[in-house]
mmCIF file of C-alpha atoms and ligand atoms in Angstrom:
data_model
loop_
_atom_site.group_PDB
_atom_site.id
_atom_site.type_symbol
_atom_site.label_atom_id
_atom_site.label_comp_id
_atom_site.label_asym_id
_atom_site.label_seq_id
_atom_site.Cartn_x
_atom_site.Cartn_y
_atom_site.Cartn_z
ATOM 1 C CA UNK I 1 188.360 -47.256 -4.796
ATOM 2 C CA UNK I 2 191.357 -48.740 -3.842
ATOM 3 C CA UNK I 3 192.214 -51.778 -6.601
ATOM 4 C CA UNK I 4 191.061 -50.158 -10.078
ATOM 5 C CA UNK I 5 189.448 -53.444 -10.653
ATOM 6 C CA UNK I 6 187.572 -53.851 -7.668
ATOM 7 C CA UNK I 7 184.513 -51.870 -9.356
ATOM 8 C CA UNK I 8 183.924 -55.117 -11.893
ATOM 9 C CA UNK I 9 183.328 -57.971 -9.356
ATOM 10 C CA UNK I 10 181.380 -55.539 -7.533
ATOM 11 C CA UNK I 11 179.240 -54.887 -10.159
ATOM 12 C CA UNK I 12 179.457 -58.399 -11.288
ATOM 13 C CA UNK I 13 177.890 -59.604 -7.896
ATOM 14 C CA UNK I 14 174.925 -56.627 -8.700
ATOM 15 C CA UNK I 15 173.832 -57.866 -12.434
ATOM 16 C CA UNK I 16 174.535 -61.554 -11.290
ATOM 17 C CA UNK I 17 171.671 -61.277 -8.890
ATOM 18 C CA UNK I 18 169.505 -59.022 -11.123
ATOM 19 C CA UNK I 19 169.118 -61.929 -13.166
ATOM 20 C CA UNK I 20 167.130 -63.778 -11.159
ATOM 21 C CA UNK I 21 164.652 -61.012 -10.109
ATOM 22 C CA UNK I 22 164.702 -59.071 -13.647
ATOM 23 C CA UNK I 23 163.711 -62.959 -15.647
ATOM 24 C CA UNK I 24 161.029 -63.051 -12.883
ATOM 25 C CA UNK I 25 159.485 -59.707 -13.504
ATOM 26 C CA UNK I 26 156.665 -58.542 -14.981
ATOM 27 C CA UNK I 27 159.140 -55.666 -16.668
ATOM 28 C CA UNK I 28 161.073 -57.200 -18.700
ATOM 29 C CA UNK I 29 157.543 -59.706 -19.158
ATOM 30 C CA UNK I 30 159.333 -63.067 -20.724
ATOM 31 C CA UNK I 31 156.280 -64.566 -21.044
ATOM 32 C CA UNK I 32 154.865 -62.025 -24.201
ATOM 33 C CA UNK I 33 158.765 -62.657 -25.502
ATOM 34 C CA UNK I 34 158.683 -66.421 -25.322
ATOM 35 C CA UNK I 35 155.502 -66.517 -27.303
ATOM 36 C CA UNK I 36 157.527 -63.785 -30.225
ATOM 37 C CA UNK I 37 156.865 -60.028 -28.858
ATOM 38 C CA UNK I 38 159.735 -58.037 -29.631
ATOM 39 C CA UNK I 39 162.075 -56.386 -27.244
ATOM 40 C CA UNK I 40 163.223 -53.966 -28.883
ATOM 41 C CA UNK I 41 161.797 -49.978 -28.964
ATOM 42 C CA UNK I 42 160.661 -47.517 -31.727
ATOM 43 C CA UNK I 43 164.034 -45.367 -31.128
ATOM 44 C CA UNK I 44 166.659 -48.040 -31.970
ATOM 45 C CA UNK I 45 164.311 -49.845 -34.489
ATOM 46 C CA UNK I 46 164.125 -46.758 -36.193
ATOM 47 C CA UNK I 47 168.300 -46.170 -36.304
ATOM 48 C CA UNK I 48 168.673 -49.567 -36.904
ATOM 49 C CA UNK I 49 166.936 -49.780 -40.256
ATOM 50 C CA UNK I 50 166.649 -52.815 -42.582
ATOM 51 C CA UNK I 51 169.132 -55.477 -40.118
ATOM 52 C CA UNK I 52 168.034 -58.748 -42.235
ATOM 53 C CA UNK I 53 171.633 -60.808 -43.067
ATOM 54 C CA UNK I 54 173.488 -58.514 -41.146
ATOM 55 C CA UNK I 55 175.963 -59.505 -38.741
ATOM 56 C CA UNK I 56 175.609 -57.365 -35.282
ATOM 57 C CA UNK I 57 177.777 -57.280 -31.682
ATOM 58 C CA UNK I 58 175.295 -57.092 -29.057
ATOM 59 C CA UNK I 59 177.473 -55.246 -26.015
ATOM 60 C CA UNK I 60 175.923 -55.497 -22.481
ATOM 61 C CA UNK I 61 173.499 -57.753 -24.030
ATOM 62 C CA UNK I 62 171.765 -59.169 -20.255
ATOM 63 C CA UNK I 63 169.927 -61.836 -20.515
ATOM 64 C CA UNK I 64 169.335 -61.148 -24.132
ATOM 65 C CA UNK I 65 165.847 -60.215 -24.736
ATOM 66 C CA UNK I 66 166.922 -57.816 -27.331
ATOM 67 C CA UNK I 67 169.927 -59.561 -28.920
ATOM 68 C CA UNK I 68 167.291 -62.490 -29.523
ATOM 69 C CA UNK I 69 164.690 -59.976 -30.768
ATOM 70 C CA UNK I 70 167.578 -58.619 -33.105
ATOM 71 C CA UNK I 71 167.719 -62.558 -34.697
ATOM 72 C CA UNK I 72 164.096 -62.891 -34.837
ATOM 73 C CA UNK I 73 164.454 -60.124 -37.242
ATOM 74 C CA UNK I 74 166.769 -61.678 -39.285
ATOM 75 C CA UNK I 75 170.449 -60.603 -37.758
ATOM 76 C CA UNK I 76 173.341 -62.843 -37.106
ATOM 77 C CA UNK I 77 174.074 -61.486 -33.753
ATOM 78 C CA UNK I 78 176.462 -61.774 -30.766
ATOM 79 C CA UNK I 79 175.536 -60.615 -26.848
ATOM 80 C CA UNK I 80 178.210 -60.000 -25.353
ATOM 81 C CA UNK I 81 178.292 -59.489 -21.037
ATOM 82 C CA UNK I 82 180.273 -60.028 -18.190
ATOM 83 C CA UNK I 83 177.297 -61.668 -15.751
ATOM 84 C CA UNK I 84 177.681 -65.382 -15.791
ATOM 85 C CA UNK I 85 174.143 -65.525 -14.505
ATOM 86 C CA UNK I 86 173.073 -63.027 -17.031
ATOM 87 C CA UNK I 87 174.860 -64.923 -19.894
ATOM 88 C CA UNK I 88 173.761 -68.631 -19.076
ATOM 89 C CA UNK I 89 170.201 -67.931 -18.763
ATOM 90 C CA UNK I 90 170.353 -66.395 -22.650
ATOM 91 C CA UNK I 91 172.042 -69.257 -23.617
ATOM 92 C CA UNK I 92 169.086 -71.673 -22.202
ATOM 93 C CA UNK I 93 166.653 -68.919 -23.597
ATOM 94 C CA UNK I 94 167.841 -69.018 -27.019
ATOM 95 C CA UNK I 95 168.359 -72.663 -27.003
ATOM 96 C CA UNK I 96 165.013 -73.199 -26.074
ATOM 97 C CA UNK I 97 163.350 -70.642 -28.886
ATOM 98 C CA UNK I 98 165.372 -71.951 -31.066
ATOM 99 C CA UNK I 99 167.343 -69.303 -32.211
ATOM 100 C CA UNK I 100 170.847 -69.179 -33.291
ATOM 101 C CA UNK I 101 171.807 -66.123 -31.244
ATOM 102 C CA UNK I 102 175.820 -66.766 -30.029
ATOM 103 C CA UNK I 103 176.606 -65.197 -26.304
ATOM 104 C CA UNK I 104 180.083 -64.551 -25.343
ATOM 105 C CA UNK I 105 180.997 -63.891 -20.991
ATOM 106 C CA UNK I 106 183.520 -60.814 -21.444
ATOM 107 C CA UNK I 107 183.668 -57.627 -19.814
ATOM 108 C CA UNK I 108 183.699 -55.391 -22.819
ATOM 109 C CA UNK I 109 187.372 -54.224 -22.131
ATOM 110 C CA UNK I 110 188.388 -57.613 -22.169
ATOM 111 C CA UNK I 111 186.543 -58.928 -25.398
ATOM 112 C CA UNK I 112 189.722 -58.705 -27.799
ATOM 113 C CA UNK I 113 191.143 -61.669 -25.965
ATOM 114 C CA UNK I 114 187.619 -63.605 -26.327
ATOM 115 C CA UNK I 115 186.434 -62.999 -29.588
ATOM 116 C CA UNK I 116 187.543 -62.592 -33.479
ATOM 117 C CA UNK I 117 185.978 -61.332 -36.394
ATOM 118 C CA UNK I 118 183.972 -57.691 -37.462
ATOM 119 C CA UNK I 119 180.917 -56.604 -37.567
ATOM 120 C CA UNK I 120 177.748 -54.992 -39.374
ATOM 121 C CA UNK I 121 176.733 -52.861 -36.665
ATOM 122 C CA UNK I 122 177.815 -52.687 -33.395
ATOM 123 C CA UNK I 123 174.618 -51.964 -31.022
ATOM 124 C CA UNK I 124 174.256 -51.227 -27.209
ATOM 125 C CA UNK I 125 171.803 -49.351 -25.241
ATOM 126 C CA UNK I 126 169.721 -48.341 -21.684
ATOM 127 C CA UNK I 127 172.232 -47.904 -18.864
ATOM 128 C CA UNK I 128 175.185 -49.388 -20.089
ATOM 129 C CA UNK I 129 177.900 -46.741 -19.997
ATOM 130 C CA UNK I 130 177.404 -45.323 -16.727
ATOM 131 C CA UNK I 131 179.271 -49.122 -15.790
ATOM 132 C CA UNK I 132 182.401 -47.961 -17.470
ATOM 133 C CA UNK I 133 184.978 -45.941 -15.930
ATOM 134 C CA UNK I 134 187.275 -45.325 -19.534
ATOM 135 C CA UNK I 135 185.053 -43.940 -22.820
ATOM 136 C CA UNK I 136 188.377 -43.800 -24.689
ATOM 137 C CA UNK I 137 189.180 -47.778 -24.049
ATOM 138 C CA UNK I 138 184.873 -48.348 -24.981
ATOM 139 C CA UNK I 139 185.721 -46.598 -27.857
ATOM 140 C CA UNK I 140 188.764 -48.137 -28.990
ATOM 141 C CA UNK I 141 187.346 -51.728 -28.975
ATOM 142 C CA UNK I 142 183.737 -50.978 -30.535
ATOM 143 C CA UNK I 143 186.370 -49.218 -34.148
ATOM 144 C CA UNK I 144 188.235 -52.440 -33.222
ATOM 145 C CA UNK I 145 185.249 -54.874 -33.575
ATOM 146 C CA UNK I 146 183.757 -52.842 -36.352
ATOM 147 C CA UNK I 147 184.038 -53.805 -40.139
ATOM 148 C CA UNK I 148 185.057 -50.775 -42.806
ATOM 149 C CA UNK I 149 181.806 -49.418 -43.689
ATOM 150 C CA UNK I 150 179.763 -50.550 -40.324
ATOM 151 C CA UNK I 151 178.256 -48.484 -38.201
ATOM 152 C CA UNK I 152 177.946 -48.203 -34.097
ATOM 153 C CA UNK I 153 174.428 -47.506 -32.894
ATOM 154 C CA UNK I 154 174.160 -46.178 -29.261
ATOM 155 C CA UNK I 155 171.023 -45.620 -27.186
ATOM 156 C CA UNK I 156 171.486 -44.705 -23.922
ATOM 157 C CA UNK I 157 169.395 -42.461 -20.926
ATOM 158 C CA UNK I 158 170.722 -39.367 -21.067
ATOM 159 C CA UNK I 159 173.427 -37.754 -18.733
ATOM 160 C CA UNK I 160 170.755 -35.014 -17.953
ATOM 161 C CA UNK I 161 168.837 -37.281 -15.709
ATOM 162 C CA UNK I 162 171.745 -38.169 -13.733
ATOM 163 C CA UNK I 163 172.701 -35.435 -12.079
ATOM 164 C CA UNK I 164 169.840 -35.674 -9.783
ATOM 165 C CA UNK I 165 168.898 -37.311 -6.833
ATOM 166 C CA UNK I 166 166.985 -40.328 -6.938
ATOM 167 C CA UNK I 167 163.928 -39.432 -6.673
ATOM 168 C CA UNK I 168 164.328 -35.843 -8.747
ATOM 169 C CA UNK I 169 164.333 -33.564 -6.251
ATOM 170 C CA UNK I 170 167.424 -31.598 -6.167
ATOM 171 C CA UNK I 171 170.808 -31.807 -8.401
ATOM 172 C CA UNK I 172 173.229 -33.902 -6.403
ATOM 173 C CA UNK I 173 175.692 -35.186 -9.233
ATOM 174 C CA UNK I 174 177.979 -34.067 -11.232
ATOM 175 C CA UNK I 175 177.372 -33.746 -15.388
ATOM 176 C CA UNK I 176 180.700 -34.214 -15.647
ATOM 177 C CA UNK I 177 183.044 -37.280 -14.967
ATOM 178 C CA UNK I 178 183.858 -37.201 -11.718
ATOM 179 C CA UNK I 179 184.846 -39.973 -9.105
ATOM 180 C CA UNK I 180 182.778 -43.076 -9.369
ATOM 181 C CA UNK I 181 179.217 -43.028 -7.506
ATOM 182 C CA UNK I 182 179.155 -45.909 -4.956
ATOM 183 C CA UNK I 183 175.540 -46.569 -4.012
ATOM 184 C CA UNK I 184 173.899 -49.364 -2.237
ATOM 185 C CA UNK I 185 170.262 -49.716 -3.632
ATOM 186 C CA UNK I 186 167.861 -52.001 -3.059
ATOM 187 C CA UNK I 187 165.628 -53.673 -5.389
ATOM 188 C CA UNK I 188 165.979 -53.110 -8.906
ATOM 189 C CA UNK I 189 164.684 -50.944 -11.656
ATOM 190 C CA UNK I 190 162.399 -53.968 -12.919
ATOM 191 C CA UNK I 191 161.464 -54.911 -9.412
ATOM 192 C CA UNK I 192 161.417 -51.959 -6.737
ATOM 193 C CA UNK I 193 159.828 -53.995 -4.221
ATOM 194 C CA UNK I 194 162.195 -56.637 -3.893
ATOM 195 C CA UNK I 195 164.340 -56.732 -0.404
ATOM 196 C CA UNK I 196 167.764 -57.308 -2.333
ATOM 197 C CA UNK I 197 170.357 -54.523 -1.658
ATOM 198 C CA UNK I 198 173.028 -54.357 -3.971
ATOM 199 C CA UNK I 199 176.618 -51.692 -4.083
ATOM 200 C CA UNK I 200 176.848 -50.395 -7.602
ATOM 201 C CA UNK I 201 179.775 -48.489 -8.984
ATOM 202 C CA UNK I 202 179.196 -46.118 -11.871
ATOM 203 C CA UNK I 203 180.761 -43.232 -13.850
ATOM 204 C CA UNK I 204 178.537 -40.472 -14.663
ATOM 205 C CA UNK I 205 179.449 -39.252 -18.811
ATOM 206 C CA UNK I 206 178.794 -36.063 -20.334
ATOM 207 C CA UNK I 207 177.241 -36.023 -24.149
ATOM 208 C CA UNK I 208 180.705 -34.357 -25.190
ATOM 209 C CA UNK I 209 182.976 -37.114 -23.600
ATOM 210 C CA UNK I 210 180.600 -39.808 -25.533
ATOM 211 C CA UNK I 211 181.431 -37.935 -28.982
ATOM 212 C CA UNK I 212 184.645 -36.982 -28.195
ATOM 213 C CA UNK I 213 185.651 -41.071 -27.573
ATOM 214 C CA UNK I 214 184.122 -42.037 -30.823
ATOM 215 C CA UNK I 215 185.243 -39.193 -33.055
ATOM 216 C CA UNK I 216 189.155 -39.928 -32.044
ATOM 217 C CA UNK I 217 188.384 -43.492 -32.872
ATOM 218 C CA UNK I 218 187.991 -41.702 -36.947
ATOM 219 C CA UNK I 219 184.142 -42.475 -36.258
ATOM 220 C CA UNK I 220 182.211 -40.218 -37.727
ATOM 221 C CA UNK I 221 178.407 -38.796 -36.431
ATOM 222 C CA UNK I 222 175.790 -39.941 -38.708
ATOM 223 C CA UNK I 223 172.688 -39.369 -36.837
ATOM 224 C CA UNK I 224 171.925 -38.110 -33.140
ATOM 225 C CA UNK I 225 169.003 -37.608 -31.644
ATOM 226 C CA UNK I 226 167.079 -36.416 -28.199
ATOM 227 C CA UNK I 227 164.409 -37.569 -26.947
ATOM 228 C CA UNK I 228 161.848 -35.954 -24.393
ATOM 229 C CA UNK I 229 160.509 -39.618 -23.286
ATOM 230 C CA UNK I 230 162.170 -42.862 -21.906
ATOM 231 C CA UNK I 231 160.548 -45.854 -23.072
ATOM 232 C CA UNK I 232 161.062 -47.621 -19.782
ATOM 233 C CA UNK I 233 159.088 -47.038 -16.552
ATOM 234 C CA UNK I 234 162.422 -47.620 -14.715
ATOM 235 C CA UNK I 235 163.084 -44.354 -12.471
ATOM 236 C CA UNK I 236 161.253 -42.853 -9.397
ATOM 237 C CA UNK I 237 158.368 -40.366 -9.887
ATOM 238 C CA UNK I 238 157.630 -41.011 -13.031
ATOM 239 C CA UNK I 239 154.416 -41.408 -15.346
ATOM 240 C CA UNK I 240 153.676 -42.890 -18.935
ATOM 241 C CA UNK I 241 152.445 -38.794 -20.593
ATOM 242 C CA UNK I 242 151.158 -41.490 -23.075
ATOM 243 C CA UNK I 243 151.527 -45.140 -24.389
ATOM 244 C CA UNK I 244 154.706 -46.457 -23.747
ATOM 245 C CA UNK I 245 156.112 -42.839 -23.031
ATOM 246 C CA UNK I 246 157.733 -42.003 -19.472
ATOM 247 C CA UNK I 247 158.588 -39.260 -18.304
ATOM 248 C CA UNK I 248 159.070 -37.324 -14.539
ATOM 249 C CA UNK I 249 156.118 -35.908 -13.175
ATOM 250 C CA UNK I 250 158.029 -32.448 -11.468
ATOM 251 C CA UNK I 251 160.020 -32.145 -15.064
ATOM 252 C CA UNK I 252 157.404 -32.667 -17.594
ATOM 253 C CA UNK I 253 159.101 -32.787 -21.523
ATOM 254 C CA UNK I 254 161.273 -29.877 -20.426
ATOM 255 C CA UNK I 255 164.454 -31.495 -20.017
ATOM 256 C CA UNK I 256 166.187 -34.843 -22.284
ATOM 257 C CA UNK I 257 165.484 -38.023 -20.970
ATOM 258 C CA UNK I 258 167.516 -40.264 -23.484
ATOM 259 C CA UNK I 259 169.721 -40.140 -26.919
ATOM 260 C CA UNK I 260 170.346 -42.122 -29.528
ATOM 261 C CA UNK I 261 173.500 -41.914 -31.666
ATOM 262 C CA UNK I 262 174.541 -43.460 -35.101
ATOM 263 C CA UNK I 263 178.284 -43.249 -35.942
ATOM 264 C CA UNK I 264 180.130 -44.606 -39.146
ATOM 265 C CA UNK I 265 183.297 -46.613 -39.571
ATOM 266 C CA UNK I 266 185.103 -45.006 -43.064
ATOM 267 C CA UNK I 267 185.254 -47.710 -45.897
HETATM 268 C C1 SAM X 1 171.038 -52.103 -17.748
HETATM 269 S S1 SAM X 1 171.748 -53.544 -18.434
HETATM 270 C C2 SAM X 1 171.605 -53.169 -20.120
HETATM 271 C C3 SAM X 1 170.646 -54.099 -20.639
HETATM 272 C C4 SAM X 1 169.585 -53.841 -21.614
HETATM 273 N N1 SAM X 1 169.275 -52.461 -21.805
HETATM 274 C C5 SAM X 1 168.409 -54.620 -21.083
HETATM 275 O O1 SAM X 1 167.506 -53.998 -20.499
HETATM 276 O O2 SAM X 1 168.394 -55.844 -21.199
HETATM 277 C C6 SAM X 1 173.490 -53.360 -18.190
HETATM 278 C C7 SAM X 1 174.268 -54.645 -18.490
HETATM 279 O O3 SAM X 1 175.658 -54.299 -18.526
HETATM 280 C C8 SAM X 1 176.401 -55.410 -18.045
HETATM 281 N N2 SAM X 1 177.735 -54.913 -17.677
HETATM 282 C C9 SAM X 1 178.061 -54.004 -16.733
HETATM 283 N N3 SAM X 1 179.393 -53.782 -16.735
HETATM 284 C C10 SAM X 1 179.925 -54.564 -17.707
HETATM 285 C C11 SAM X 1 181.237 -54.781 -18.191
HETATM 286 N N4 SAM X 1 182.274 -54.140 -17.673
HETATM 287 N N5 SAM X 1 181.422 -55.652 -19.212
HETATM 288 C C12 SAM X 1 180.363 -56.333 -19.746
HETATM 289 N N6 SAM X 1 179.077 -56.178 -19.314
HETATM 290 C C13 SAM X 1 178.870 -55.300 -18.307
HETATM 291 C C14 SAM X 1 175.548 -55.932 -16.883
HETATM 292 O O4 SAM X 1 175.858 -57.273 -16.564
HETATM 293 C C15 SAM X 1 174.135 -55.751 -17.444
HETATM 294 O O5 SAM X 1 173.662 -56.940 -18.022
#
């Protein structure tokens, strides 16, 4: 990568256009959200506890299925993401369920310079790290935006799954940070039928890099957790082992297919 920016408008151009196919698809199913189903899965329900009157910092929120689910039960929350498409259509979304959810265009490194204020809980989750190059800068900014006493709550796919190929058939990636993966895929997780090709730039992050970024921040591990399931039908080969459970047919529950992590701000 020659300009060390070049990765974002890249990207940009990617979830820009996702927007359109993921609003359309049965996957992320707006209909059953319009009429009050809630986004939002077992494993960050669970971390997330009691959220009623708290105030919570959506990052990489999408389109905002879940930052609206997290007002619906009773949050004052803020997505944050860098899409314009992505951030627009949450706005109309909101507007028209009538919910007060706020959405801020920022790429996360850049949010200091868009918005004020701390937060509750800080909250992000499912393939949104692998789009950032610098853990230690992530870090920095989610202490920054956090209030004394708040917590960060991260779940995420784990690094496990992406050392593979895509469709699980032999390790072809590194565990470990390495240079960024430039692929050109086409469709979409929600949508693998669709003709679209898009480039994608990611970072591959090891478990240890994740905790080692938040514990120099003076964050300290509350709660972490792995998981033998992903609650998303979003990869090749896999099946649902039962309701709402997905895992990949060749691996079975032997390996980790996502985490969840809790981390506190001292008071
Ligand atoms: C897989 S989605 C995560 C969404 C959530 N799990 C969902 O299913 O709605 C990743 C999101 O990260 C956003 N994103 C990627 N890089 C970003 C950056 N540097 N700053 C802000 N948002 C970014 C994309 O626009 C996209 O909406």
């Amino acid at each position: 990568m020659g300009d060390s920016t070049q990765y974002i408008s890249v990207n940009k151009h990617a979830w820009n256009h996702k927007t359109s196919i993921h609003t359309n698809s049965d996957f992320y199913d707006l209909p059953s959200f319009k009429n009050g189903k809630n986004s939002l899965n077992e494993i960050e329900l669970e971390l997330l506890g009691d959220i009623e009157g708290k105030s919570i910092l959506h990052l990489q929120c999408h389109f905002g299925q879940d930052t609206m689910s997290l007002s619906r039960l009773g949050a004052k929350v803020t997505g944050v993401d860098f899409s314009e498409d992505a951030i627009s259509y949450a706005e109309r979304l909101a507007n028209e369920l009538g919910l007060d959810t706020r959405f801020v265009l920022s790429d996360v490194y850049d949010l200091k310079n868009q918005l004020a204020g701390q937060f509750d809980i800080v909250f992000t989750s499912y393939g949104v790290i692998g789009w950032l190059p610098d853990l230690d800068k992530w870090a920095e900014i989610i202490q920054h935006f956090l209030k004394p006493g708040g917590s960060f709550i991260l779940v995420e796919f784990h690094p496990v799954i992406w050392v593979f190929d895509n469709d699980f058939e032999k390790v072809e990636y590194s565990y470990f940070k390495d240079d960024p993966i430039v692929e050109t895929e086409q469709g979409s997780y929600a949508d693998r039928d669709n003709a679209s090709e898009f480039t994608t730039i990611t970072w591959n992050h090891a478990l240890s890099e994740v905790f080692t970024s938040l514990t120099q921040q003076g964050l300290s591990i509350q709660q972490f957790r792995e998981y033998d399931y992903s609650p998303y039908n979003c990869l090749n080969n896999m099946f649902e082992s039962t309701p709402g459970k997905f895992i990949i047919n060749t691996f079975g529950n032997k390996i980790p297919m996502v985490y969840a992590l809790k981390v506190g701000k001292p008071k």
